[in-house]
Amino acid sequence: MTKTRRRGVELEKAIFQATREILATEGLAGLTFPKVAAAAGTSKPVIYRRWKSPFELSLAAVQDQIKAENNGRTDEVVFTGDSLREDLMQVMKRFVISMNTFGQSYVTTFFSVLNQEQGTVISKIVEESSTIDIHAIDRVLERAQTRGEITTTAFSNDLKLLPFEWLRYHVFTRETIGDDKVKLLVDDILVPAYRHAGSASEKA
Amino acid sequence: MTKTRRRGVELEKAIFQATREILATEGLAGLTFPKVAAAAGTSKPVIYRRWKSPFELSLAAVQDQIKAENNGRTDEVVFTGDSLREDLMQVMKRFVISMNTFGQSYVTTFFSVLNQEQGTVISKIVEESSTIDIHAIDRVLERAQTRGEITTTAFSNDLKLLPFEWLRYHVFTRETIGDDKVKLLVDDILVPAYRHAGSASEKA
DNA sequence: TTATTTAAGAAACCAAAAGTTTCTTATTGA
DNA sequence: TCAATAAGAAACTTTTGGTTTCTTAAATAA
């Protein structure tokens, strides 16, 4: 009988997988090297040799998943709608999908809990995705302006980010985001807001 | 020299105080009975006799503070504005203030981290405050309808809760919520959204 | 194929900190 | 003043995270 002994990337994949499972069930606070080793069916020294802290391991595990699922990022989408509403629906639906897959554990585990230095690392990640989100909205707005649906594309970043942040909130609270929320967002919030900017009353 | 030895409510207050301090600095993950005992200047058995887990203690400590600061709840506010916009500003500003005081630690510490059963307890708390929030918005909308500013008060709870949830999101991410966000919310989001409902185009 | 290198896994060990028990004594109030 | 209650000190147990050592499987090259 040949004792099978995994090593290299194969072993690493198993460790990442185990890490993500613990992250999902117990959060970052419950992630310890001994637990990971047990869950991955390997030994503690293997983990300690590779990573300095559970936090670093968690980042690696999440990035591994993002890399694996990195087909169809919100960034490089081709918009095909023929109205502001259609384009917005495309952006938001795509966002919800990516959120409900890898985003689920990624966002949920990484907020709160993080003390001092760790917070900055997460801030970086959020900032990056914010850039992508804003970029997507900008393109949608430009298309809408070309069509003549809106009269300006000059909106604050706060406004542009609001829909994404609101959806993320619901990920925090472990709710499942359904089509109803997306529809509400697009039809009752975003479209009116963007159209409203062209109107008269701009109070200071 | 008389050895002073606290007991009863006096002692309990000190324990709650210490609990909140640890909660604020290290989060729920860092809250342990020995630490609380040390911080409160008492002994471990005192804590162990009263609470079953750090989580239960944390709930008690936060509720204690809520009870103490329970003057001026969003619920029983008398609205004095003479427009939909004014009333909305009052609601949201009050929310931000309460959020920036006890809400700060309360919300920040309790999301994520929570595994299974704990999540449901928190959901309860959030649900309760949601009820209050919706109630406040309802009253604002009724007043606006009476004034003739809007034609209906029939909006989904999702829509009514959106502003509160968006603000809470920013509390999560440890940002400070300024007047700019409140103004954006009221002028560029809420007022247009509520007014929009009366308009023609209601797509399915 | 065999020798050599690399790295995984088992097991024993250490240290720190959470949790428990016992006993003493201050405080309250009958 | 005495009895009942509850706080605090201290010793102890248990758990668990982290480290070290050694054995041996797997990969690589001679």
Tab-separated table of C-alpha atoms (C1' of nucleotides) in Angstrom:
chain	number	residue	atom	x	y	z
A	1	MET	CA	0.000	0.000	0.000
A	2	THR	CA	1.393	3.297	-1.066
A	3	LYS	CA	0.975	6.044	1.442
A	4	THR	CA	-0.339	8.992	-0.578
A	5	ARG	CA	1.168	12.259	0.446
A	6	ARG	CA	0.077	15.461	-1.233
A	7	ARG	CA	2.456	18.337	-1.781
A	8	GLY	CA	2.895	21.590	-3.693
A	9	VAL	CA	-0.092	23.201	-5.348
A	10	GLU	CA	-2.354	20.220	-4.768
A	11	LEU	CA	-1.850	20.489	-1.046
A	12	GLU	CA	-2.149	24.234	-1.141
A	13	LYS	CA	-5.497	24.062	-2.900
A	14	ALA	CA	-6.809	21.815	-0.156
A	15	ILE	CA	-5.570	24.232	2.482
A	16	PHE	CA	-7.241	27.173	0.771
A	17	GLN	CA	-10.456	25.232	0.484
A	18	ALA	CA	-10.423	24.358	4.166
A	19	THR	CA	-9.583	27.927	5.048
A	20	ARG	CA	-12.577	29.243	3.145
A	21	GLU	CA	-14.893	26.792	4.828
A	22	ILE	CA	-13.777	27.849	8.280
A	23	LEU	CA	-13.997	31.478	7.236
A	24	ALA	CA	-17.576	30.959	6.121
A	25	THR	CA	-18.710	29.193	9.257
A	26	GLU	CA	-16.708	30.823	12.028
A	27	GLY	CA	-15.386	33.984	10.518
A	28	LEU	CA	-11.921	35.389	10.697
A	29	ALA	CA	-11.968	35.243	14.474
A	30	GLY	CA	-12.306	31.481	14.420
A	31	LEU	CA	-9.581	30.889	11.893
A	32	THR	CA	-6.550	29.268	13.498
A	33	PHE	CA	-3.736	27.213	12.031
A	34	PRO	CA	-4.502	24.043	13.961
A	35	LYS	CA	-8.101	24.128	12.773
A	36	VAL	CA	-7.050	24.640	9.180
A	37	ALA	CA	-4.561	21.798	9.368
A	38	ALA	CA	-7.199	19.451	10.741
A	39	ALA	CA	-9.811	20.515	8.194
A	40	ALA	CA	-7.395	20.177	5.297
A	41	GLY	CA	-6.225	16.802	6.529
A	42	THR	CA	-2.632	17.872	6.895
A	43	SER	CA	-0.359	18.810	9.781
A	44	LYS	CA	0.285	22.040	11.574
A	45	PRO	CA	3.905	22.571	10.521
A	46	VAL	CA	2.850	22.603	6.886
A	47	ILE	CA	0.704	25.650	7.560
A	48	TYR	CA	3.139	27.407	9.841
A	49	ARG	CA	5.921	27.036	7.284
A	50	ARG	CA	3.956	28.883	4.616
A	51	TRP	CA	2.060	31.682	6.304
A	52	LYS	CA	2.853	34.022	9.102
A	53	SER	CA	-0.665	34.520	10.451
A	54	PRO	CA	-4.237	33.308	9.952
A	55	PHE	CA	-5.046	36.703	8.522
A	56	GLU	CA	-2.452	36.349	5.760
A	57	LEU	CA	-3.696	32.885	5.040
A	58	SER	CA	-7.241	34.177	4.783
A	59	LEU	CA	-6.209	36.793	2.241
A	60	ALA	CA	-4.382	34.196	0.176
A	61	ALA	CA	-7.353	31.837	0.318
A	62	VAL	CA	-9.791	34.479	-0.838
A	63	GLN	CA	-7.510	35.751	-3.576
A	64	ASP	CA	-7.102	32.191	-4.768
A	65	GLN	CA	-10.839	31.907	-5.181
A	66	ILE	CA	-11.132	35.260	-6.896
A	67	LYS	CA	-8.449	34.238	-9.334
A	68	ALA	CA	-10.246	30.975	-10.027
A	69	GLU	CA	-13.603	32.591	-10.634
A	70	ASN	CA	-12.273	35.553	-12.484
A	71	ASN	CA	-14.413	35.264	-15.520
A	72	GLY	CA	-16.805	38.108	-16.122
A	73	ARG	CA	-15.619	40.971	-13.991
A	74	THR	CA	-17.911	43.973	-13.761
A	75	ASP	CA	-15.149	46.021	-15.276
A	76	GLU	CA	-14.958	44.726	-18.787
A	77	VAL	CA	-18.631	44.407	-19.493
A	78	VAL	CA	-20.061	45.354	-22.837
A	79	PHE	CA	-23.313	47.164	-22.301
A	80	THR	CA	-26.044	46.211	-24.700
A	81	GLY	CA	-29.093	47.961	-23.303
A	82	ASP	CA	-30.958	50.589	-25.274
A	83	SER	CA	-31.926	52.678	-22.272
A	84	LEU	CA	-30.472	53.979	-19.051
A	85	ARG	CA	-32.672	51.555	-17.207
A	86	GLU	CA	-31.491	48.554	-19.202
A	87	ASP	CA	-27.822	49.372	-18.755
A	88	LEU	CA	-28.241	49.917	-15.039
A	89	MET	CA	-30.005	46.624	-14.690
A	90	GLN	CA	-27.060	44.942	-16.378
A	91	VAL	CA	-24.523	46.484	-14.028
A	92	MET	CA	-26.404	45.771	-10.878
A	93	LYS	CA	-27.373	42.240	-11.778
A	94	ARG	CA	-23.800	41.402	-12.584
A	95	PHE	CA	-22.718	42.863	-9.302
A	96	VAL	CA	-25.250	40.815	-7.394
A	97	ILE	CA	-24.098	37.638	-9.067
A	98	SER	CA	-20.447	38.170	-8.266
A	99	MET	CA	-21.458	39.185	-4.773
A	100	ASN	CA	-23.433	36.031	-4.205
A	101	THR	CA	-20.546	33.804	-5.232
A	102	PHE	CA	-17.112	34.688	-3.989
A	103	GLY	CA	-18.222	38.003	-2.594
A	104	GLN	CA	-20.391	36.277	-0.054
A	105	SER	CA	-17.609	35.076	2.179
A	106	TYR	CA	-15.186	37.754	1.139
A	107	VAL	CA	-17.230	40.702	2.278
A	108	THR	CA	-18.905	39.064	5.220
A	109	THR	CA	-15.752	37.878	6.875
A	110	PHE	CA	-13.616	40.895	6.392
A	111	PHE	CA	-15.543	43.684	7.999
A	112	SER	CA	-15.638	44.396	11.651
A	113	VAL	CA	-13.232	42.141	13.461
A	114	LEU	CA	-10.300	43.754	11.794
A	115	ASN	CA	-8.075	45.599	14.193
A	116	GLN	CA	-5.761	48.428	13.187
A	117	GLU	CA	-3.306	47.369	10.450
A	118	GLN	CA	-5.608	44.776	8.997
A	119	GLY	CA	-8.218	47.391	8.362
A	120	THR	CA	-5.970	49.197	5.933
A	121	VAL	CA	-5.454	46.082	3.864
A	122	ILE	CA	-9.176	45.629	3.524
A	123	SER	CA	-9.676	49.277	2.751
A	124	LYS	CA	-7.363	48.823	-0.203
A	125	ILE	CA	-9.441	45.981	-1.559
A	126	VAL	CA	-12.679	47.906	-1.151
A	127	GLU	CA	-11.150	50.972	-2.759
A	128	GLU	CA	-10.103	48.964	-5.762
A	129	SER	CA	-13.522	47.528	-6.343
A	130	SER	CA	-15.016	50.981	-5.800
A	131	THR	CA	-12.923	52.274	-8.662
A	132	ILE	CA	-14.267	49.550	-10.881
A	133	ASP	CA	-17.828	50.239	-9.785
A	134	ILE	CA	-17.561	53.947	-10.468
A	135	HIS	CA	-16.036	53.269	-13.835
A	136	ALA	CA	-18.957	51.045	-14.788
A	137	ILE	CA	-21.500	53.648	-13.760
A	138	ASP	CA	-19.631	56.339	-15.655
A	139	ARG	CA	-19.904	54.414	-18.868
A	140	VAL	CA	-23.588	53.825	-18.337
A	141	LEU	CA	-24.147	57.511	-17.719
A	142	GLU	CA	-22.218	58.519	-20.816
A	143	ARG	CA	-24.310	56.224	-22.944
A	144	ALA	CA	-27.460	57.633	-21.408
A	145	GLN	CA	-26.355	61.165	-22.067
A	146	THR	CA	-25.593	60.314	-25.686
A	147	ARG	CA	-29.091	58.941	-25.981
A	148	GLY	CA	-30.430	62.130	-24.478
A	149	GLU	CA	-31.957	60.438	-21.444
A	150	ILE	CA	-30.034	62.565	-18.998
A	151	THR	CA	-28.498	66.001	-19.296
A	152	THR	CA	-25.370	65.610	-17.187
A	153	THR	CA	-22.970	62.914	-16.039
A	154	ALA	CA	-21.519	64.932	-13.211
A	155	PHE	CA	-22.553	63.075	-10.078
A	156	SER	CA	-20.701	62.640	-6.846
A	157	ASN	CA	-18.872	59.410	-6.149
A	158	ASP	CA	-21.087	58.945	-3.135
A	159	LEU	CA	-24.094	58.795	-5.375
A	160	LYS	CA	-22.405	56.516	-7.861
A	161	LEU	CA	-21.356	54.093	-5.138
A	162	LEU	CA	-24.623	54.091	-3.230
A	163	PRO	CA	-26.256	51.171	-5.050
A	164	PHE	CA	-23.233	48.940	-4.586
A	165	GLU	CA	-22.874	49.849	-0.976
A	166	TRP	CA	-26.521	49.240	-0.265
A	167	LEU	CA	-26.312	45.785	-1.778
A	168	ARG	CA	-23.170	45.064	0.187
A	169	TYR	CA	-25.025	45.973	3.349
A	170	HIS	CA	-27.451	43.174	2.675
A	171	VAL	CA	-24.593	40.787	2.175
A	172	PHE	CA	-23.363	41.772	5.617
A	173	THR	CA	-26.651	40.929	7.167
A	174	ARG	CA	-26.562	37.566	5.445
A	175	GLU	CA	-29.633	38.237	3.383
A	176	THR	CA	-29.981	36.892	-0.090
A	177	ILE	CA	-30.319	39.631	-2.632
A	178	GLY	CA	-33.183	39.024	-4.999
A	179	ASP	CA	-34.346	40.612	-8.209
A	180	ASP	CA	-36.826	42.756	-6.318
A	181	LYS	CA	-34.060	44.716	-4.669
A	182	VAL	CA	-32.277	45.244	-7.949
A	183	LYS	CA	-35.445	46.413	-9.592
A	184	LEU	CA	-36.231	48.781	-6.758
A	185	LEU	CA	-32.754	50.181	-6.971
A	186	VAL	CA	-32.860	50.809	-10.692
A	187	ASP	CA	-36.448	51.894	-11.245
A	188	ASP	CA	-37.286	53.729	-8.056
A	189	ILE	CA	-33.927	55.085	-6.984
A	190	LEU	CA	-31.272	55.409	-9.653
A	191	VAL	CA	-33.217	56.393	-12.705
A	192	PRO	CA	-35.189	59.066	-10.805
A	193	ALA	CA	-32.011	60.333	-9.155
A	194	TYR	CA	-30.055	60.674	-12.372
A	195	ARG	CA	-32.965	62.258	-14.166
A	196	HIS	CA	-33.638	64.575	-11.256
A	197	ALA	CA	-30.251	66.254	-11.589
A	198	GLY	CA	-31.317	67.903	-14.815
A	199	SER	CA	-34.378	69.456	-13.162
A	200	ALA	CA	-34.694	72.980	-11.862
A	201	SER	CA	-34.590	72.949	-8.057
A	202	GLU	CA	-30.990	72.575	-6.954
A	203	LYS	CA	-30.997	73.766	-3.406
A	204	ALA	CA	-27.786	74.581	-1.606
B	1	MET	CA	-8.860	51.265	56.652
B	2	THR	CA	-12.134	49.968	55.397
B	3	LYS	CA	-11.825	47.645	52.452
B	4	THR	CA	-14.395	48.910	49.977
B	5	ARG	CA	-16.174	46.144	48.181
B	6	ARG	CA	-18.736	46.972	45.518
B	7	ARG	CA	-21.752	44.792	44.890
B	8	GLY	CA	-25.113	44.719	43.137
B	9	VAL	CA	-25.928	47.308	40.511
B	10	GLU	CA	-22.897	49.410	41.277
B	11	LEU	CA	-20.606	46.527	40.476
B	12	GLU	CA	-22.639	45.590	37.471
B	13	LYS	CA	-22.376	49.071	36.012
B	14	ALA	CA	-18.616	48.877	36.282
B	15	ILE	CA	-18.626	45.517	34.524
B	16	PHE	CA	-20.776	46.835	31.697
B	17	GLN	CA	-18.528	49.830	31.340
B	18	ALA	CA	-15.436	47.655	31.126
B	19	THR	CA	-17.178	45.358	28.688
B	20	ARG	CA	-17.987	48.217	26.360
B	21	GLU	CA	-14.439	49.460	26.428
B	22	ILE	CA	-13.055	46.098	25.435
B	23	LEU	CA	-15.747	45.754	22.807
B	24	ALA	CA	-14.758	49.074	21.323
B	25	THR	CA	-11.049	48.358	21.221
B	26	GLU	CA	-10.837	44.656	20.509
B	27	GLY	CA	-14.254	43.730	19.261
B	28	LEU	CA	-16.371	40.779	20.203
B	29	ALA	CA	-13.582	38.371	19.376
B	30	GLY	CA	-11.366	39.869	22.031
B	31	LEU	CA	-13.970	39.882	24.743
B	32	THR	CA	-13.217	37.301	27.421
B	33	PHE	CA	-14.312	37.022	31.018
B	34	PRO	CA	-10.825	37.272	32.525
B	35	LYS	CA	-10.184	40.477	30.599
B	36	VAL	CA	-13.463	41.971	31.704
B	37	ALA	CA	-12.794	41.091	35.313
B	38	ALA	CA	-9.400	42.736	35.192
B	39	ALA	CA	-10.686	45.828	33.432
B	40	ALA	CA	-13.568	46.214	35.843
B	41	GLY	CA	-11.310	45.704	38.824
B	42	THR	CA	-13.160	42.684	40.074
B	43	SER	CA	-12.604	38.935	40.007
B	44	LYS	CA	-13.411	36.257	37.486
B	45	PRO	CA	-15.981	34.318	39.516
B	46	VAL	CA	-18.135	37.431	39.744
B	47	ILE	CA	-18.445	37.449	35.986
B	48	TYR	CA	-18.827	33.730	35.558
B	49	ARG	CA	-21.626	33.650	38.120
B	50	ARG	CA	-23.714	36.151	36.180
B	51	TRP	CA	-23.313	35.406	32.496
B	52	LYS	CA	-22.988	32.270	30.489
B	53	SER	CA	-20.817	33.612	27.689
B	54	PRO	CA	-18.970	36.737	26.588
B	55	PHE	CA	-21.553	37.124	23.872
B	56	GLU	CA	-24.406	37.333	26.364
B	57	LEU	CA	-22.462	39.768	28.442
B	58	SER	CA	-21.860	41.925	25.391
B	59	LEU	CA	-25.570	42.063	24.664
B	60	ALA	CA	-26.343	43.034	28.231
B	61	ALA	CA	-23.666	45.715	28.206
B	62	VAL	CA	-24.939	47.267	25.012
B	63	GLN	CA	-28.556	47.147	26.085
B	64	ASP	CA	-27.564	48.802	29.324
B	65	GLN	CA	-26.093	51.679	27.398
B	66	ILE	CA	-29.073	51.955	25.100
B	67	LYS	CA	-31.332	52.121	28.109
B	68	ALA	CA	-29.164	54.805	29.674
B	69	GLU	CA	-29.042	56.963	26.582
B	70	ASN	CA	-32.624	56.442	25.705
B	71	ASN	CA	-33.542	60.057	25.517
B	72	GLY	CA	-34.563	61.278	22.112
B	73	ARG	CA	-35.261	58.113	20.234
B	74	THR	CA	-35.980	58.458	16.551
B	75	ASP	CA	-39.378	57.056	17.311
B	76	GLU	CA	-41.001	59.764	19.355
B	77	VAL	CA	-39.721	62.723	17.449
B	78	VAL	CA	-41.961	65.665	16.795
B	79	PHE	CA	-41.440	66.769	13.246
B	80	THR	CA	-41.355	70.498	12.766
B	81	GLY	CA	-40.368	70.914	9.141
B	82	ASP	CA	-42.628	72.594	6.642
B	83	SER	CA	-41.606	70.439	3.703
B	84	LEU	CA	-40.866	66.834	2.876
B	85	ARG	CA	-37.233	67.774	2.566
B	86	GLU	CA	-37.106	69.389	6.003
B	87	ASP	CA	-38.762	66.469	7.734
B	88	LEU	CA	-36.467	63.985	6.038
B	89	MET	CA	-33.441	65.963	7.077
B	90	GLN	CA	-34.645	65.806	10.660
B	91	VAL	CA	-35.059	62.047	10.609
B	92	MET	CA	-31.755	61.322	8.988
B	93	LYS	CA	-29.750	63.735	11.069
B	94	ARG	CA	-31.154	62.291	14.231
B	95	PHE	CA	-30.289	58.837	13.012
B	96	VAL	CA	-26.737	59.846	12.246
B	97	ILE	CA	-26.297	61.327	15.685
B	98	SER	CA	-27.535	58.254	17.504
B	99	MET	CA	-25.420	56.167	15.182
B	100	ASN	CA	-22.301	58.104	15.968
B	101	THR	CA	-22.747	57.694	19.701
B	102	PHE	CA	-23.761	54.325	21.006
B	103	GLY	CA	-24.490	52.979	17.562
B	104	GLN	CA	-20.860	53.252	16.630
B	105	SER	CA	-19.642	50.391	18.712
B	106	TYR	CA	-22.939	48.598	18.721
B	107	VAL	CA	-23.207	48.118	15.014
B	108	THR	CA	-19.544	47.754	14.298
B	109	THR	CA	-18.916	44.999	16.779
B	110	PHE	CA	-21.910	42.899	16.059
B	111	PHE	CA	-21.784	42.167	12.412
B	112	SER	CA	-19.675	39.514	10.860
B	113	VAL	CA	-18.020	37.444	13.521
B	114	LEU	CA	-21.347	36.119	14.598
B	115	ASN	CA	-21.736	32.434	13.985
B	116	GLN	CA	-25.087	30.729	13.534
B	117	GLU	CA	-27.268	31.195	16.645
B	118	GLN	CA	-25.779	34.547	17.501
B	119	GLY	CA	-26.791	35.891	14.132
B	120	THR	CA	-30.444	35.427	14.926
B	121	VAL	CA	-30.186	37.422	18.122
B	122	ILE	CA	-28.664	40.307	16.256
B	123	SER	CA	-31.274	40.031	13.547
B	124	LYS	CA	-33.874	40.609	16.219
B	125	ILE	CA	-32.228	43.808	17.343
B	126	VAL	CA	-31.897	45.068	13.799
B	127	GLU	CA	-35.496	44.181	13.099
B	128	GLU	CA	-36.658	46.173	16.059
B	129	SER	CA	-34.832	49.289	15.023
B	130	SER	CA	-36.077	48.759	11.487
B	131	THR	CA	-39.621	48.942	12.766
B	132	ILE	CA	-38.853	52.244	14.409
B	133	ASP	CA	-37.189	53.558	11.278
B	134	ILE	CA	-40.099	52.621	9.068
B	135	HIS	CA	-42.516	54.204	11.469
B	136	ALA	CA	-40.618	57.465	11.360
B	137	ILE	CA	-40.582	57.517	7.586
B	138	ASP	CA	-44.284	56.739	7.482
B	139	ARG	CA	-45.089	59.775	9.528
B	140	VAL	CA	-42.940	61.961	7.349
B	141	LEU	CA	-44.664	60.668	4.258
B	142	GLU	CA	-48.118	61.243	5.690
B	143	ARG	CA	-47.262	64.814	6.501
B	144	ALA	CA	-45.907	65.310	2.997
B	145	GLN	CA	-49.050	63.881	1.475
B	146	THR	CA	-51.211	66.157	3.569
B	147	ARG	CA	-49.174	69.070	2.301
B	148	GLY	CA	-49.681	67.837	-1.241
B	149	GLU	CA	-46.000	67.262	-1.923
B	150	ILE	CA	-46.459	63.627	-2.810
B	151	THR	CA	-49.451	61.702	-4.078
B	152	THR	CA	-48.991	58.379	-2.347
B	153	THR	CA	-47.448	56.959	0.805
B	154	ALA	CA	-47.411	53.394	-0.416
B	155	PHE	CA	-43.739	52.521	-0.694
B	156	SER	CA	-42.002	49.234	-0.063
B	157	ASN	CA	-40.203	48.666	3.198
B	158	ASP	CA	-37.035	48.153	1.233
B	159	LEU	CA	-37.283	51.674	-0.049
B	160	LYS	CA	-38.139	53.080	3.345
B	161	LEU	CA	-35.182	51.339	4.961
B	162	LEU	CA	-32.648	52.106	2.281
B	163	PRO	CA	-31.374	55.390	3.716
B	164	PHE	CA	-30.817	53.883	7.158
B	165	GLU	CA	-29.113	50.844	5.749
B	166	TRP	CA	-26.845	52.903	3.557
B	167	LEU	CA	-25.741	54.974	6.515
B	168	ARG	CA	-25.166	51.854	8.564
B	169	TYR	CA	-22.952	50.547	5.822
B	170	HIS	CA	-20.654	53.495	6.322
B	171	VAL	CA	-20.576	52.832	10.014
B	172	PHE	CA	-19.378	49.325	9.219
B	173	THR	CA	-16.558	50.627	7.166
B	174	ARG	CA	-15.573	52.909	10.010
B	175	GLU	CA	-16.185	56.051	8.053
B	176	THR	CA	-17.488	59.152	9.686
B	177	ILE	CA	-20.820	60.188	8.303
B	178	GLY	CA	-20.902	63.860	7.494
B	179	ASP	CA	-23.605	66.291	6.501
B	180	ASP	CA	-22.734	65.837	2.855
B	181	LYS	CA	-23.968	62.257	2.886
B	182	VAL	CA	-27.197	63.220	4.617
B	183	LYS	CA	-27.804	66.010	2.157
B	184	LEU	CA	-27.121	63.736	-0.800
B	185	LEU	CA	-29.504	61.204	0.601
B	186	VAL	CA	-32.355	63.623	1.135
B	187	ASP	CA	-32.022	65.937	-1.846
B	188	ASP	CA	-30.741	63.650	-4.550
B	189	ILE	CA	-32.193	60.307	-3.569
B	190	LEU	CA	-35.194	60.347	-1.274
B	191	VAL	CA	-37.114	63.383	-2.404
B	192	PRO	CA	-36.797	62.432	-6.100
B	193	ALA	CA	-37.726	58.840	-5.333
B	194	TYR	CA	-40.847	59.703	-3.365
B	195	ARG	CA	-41.910	62.285	-5.893
B	196	HIS	CA	-41.208	59.918	-8.753
B	197	ALA	CA	-43.811	57.428	-7.601
B	198	GLY	CA	-46.578	59.782	-8.579
B	199	SER	CA	-45.252	60.131	-12.123
B	200	ALA	CA	-46.497	58.279	-15.172
B	201	SER	CA	-43.903	55.676	-16.188
B	202	GLU	CA	-44.331	52.668	-13.911
B	203	LYS	CA	-42.699	49.867	-15.787
B	204	ALA	CA	-43.219	46.280	-14.758
C	1	DT	C1'	17.899	2.117	-10.692
C	2	DT	C1'	19.913	4.324	-7.050
C	3	DA	C1'	21.362	8.227	-4.456
C	4	DT	C1'	20.224	12.784	-2.957
C	5	DT	C1'	17.356	16.477	-1.921
C	6	DT	C1'	13.081	18.453	-0.572
C	7	DA	C1'	9.129	18.711	1.939
C	8	DA	C1'	5.013	16.413	4.356
C	9	DG	C1'	3.342	14.313	8.534
C	10	DA	C1'	3.446	12.404	13.287
C	11	DA	C1'	4.203	13.211	17.885
C	12	DA	C1'	5.889	15.199	21.816
C	13	DC	C1'	6.345	19.411	23.988
C	14	DC	C1'	5.714	24.324	25.737
C	15	DA	C1'	3.253	28.425	27.003
C	16	DA	C1'	-0.540	31.254	27.564
C	17	DA	C1'	-4.921	32.030	28.669
C	18	DA	C1'	-9.661	30.568	29.489
C	19	DG	C1'	-12.478	28.459	32.767
C	20	DT	C1'	-13.421	26.252	37.620
C	21	DT	C1'	-13.279	25.416	42.479
C	22	DT	C1'	-12.534	26.475	47.224
C	23	DC	C1'	-12.202	29.301	50.851
C	24	DT	C1'	-12.038	33.757	53.237
C	25	DT	C1'	-14.264	37.924	54.503
C	26	DA	C1'	-16.745	42.308	53.662
C	27	DT	C1'	-21.499	43.948	53.422
C	28	DT	C1'	-26.315	43.932	54.282
C	29	DG	C1'	-30.258	43.562	56.902
C	30	DA	C1'	-32.975	40.962	60.135
D	1	DT	C1'	-25.071	41.318	67.122
D	2	DC	C1'	-25.766	37.440	64.269
D	3	DA	C1'	-26.992	35.101	60.029
D	4	DA	C1'	-27.230	35.192	55.159
D	5	DT	C1'	-25.413	36.774	50.932
D	6	DA	C1'	-22.141	37.773	47.707
D	7	DA	C1'	-17.359	39.642	46.429
D	8	DG	C1'	-12.547	38.636	45.995
D	9	DA	C1'	-8.145	36.012	46.285
D	10	DA	C1'	-5.675	32.202	44.943
D	11	DA	C1'	-4.741	27.759	43.477
D	12	DC	C1'	-5.819	24.556	40.059
D	13	DT	C1'	-7.466	22.253	35.556
D	14	DT	C1'	-8.240	22.297	30.759
D	15	DT	C1'	-7.923	23.830	26.345
D	16	DT	C1'	-5.618	25.331	22.496
D	17	DG	C1'	-2.375	27.878	19.896
D	18	DG	C1'	2.316	27.591	18.650
D	19	DT	C1'	7.138	25.176	18.233
D	20	DT	C1'	10.520	21.622	17.650
D	21	DT	C1'	12.302	17.215	16.294
D	22	DC	C1'	12.412	13.335	13.747
D	23	DT	C1'	10.794	10.032	10.289
D	24	DT	C1'	9.723	9.018	5.663
D	25	DA	C1'	7.336	9.761	1.236
D	26	DA	C1'	7.903	12.039	-3.181
D	27	DA	C1'	10.509	14.314	-6.649
D	28	DT	C1'	14.901	14.907	-9.124
D	29	DA	C1'	19.270	13.996	-10.867
D	30	DA	C1'	23.289	11.169	-11.411
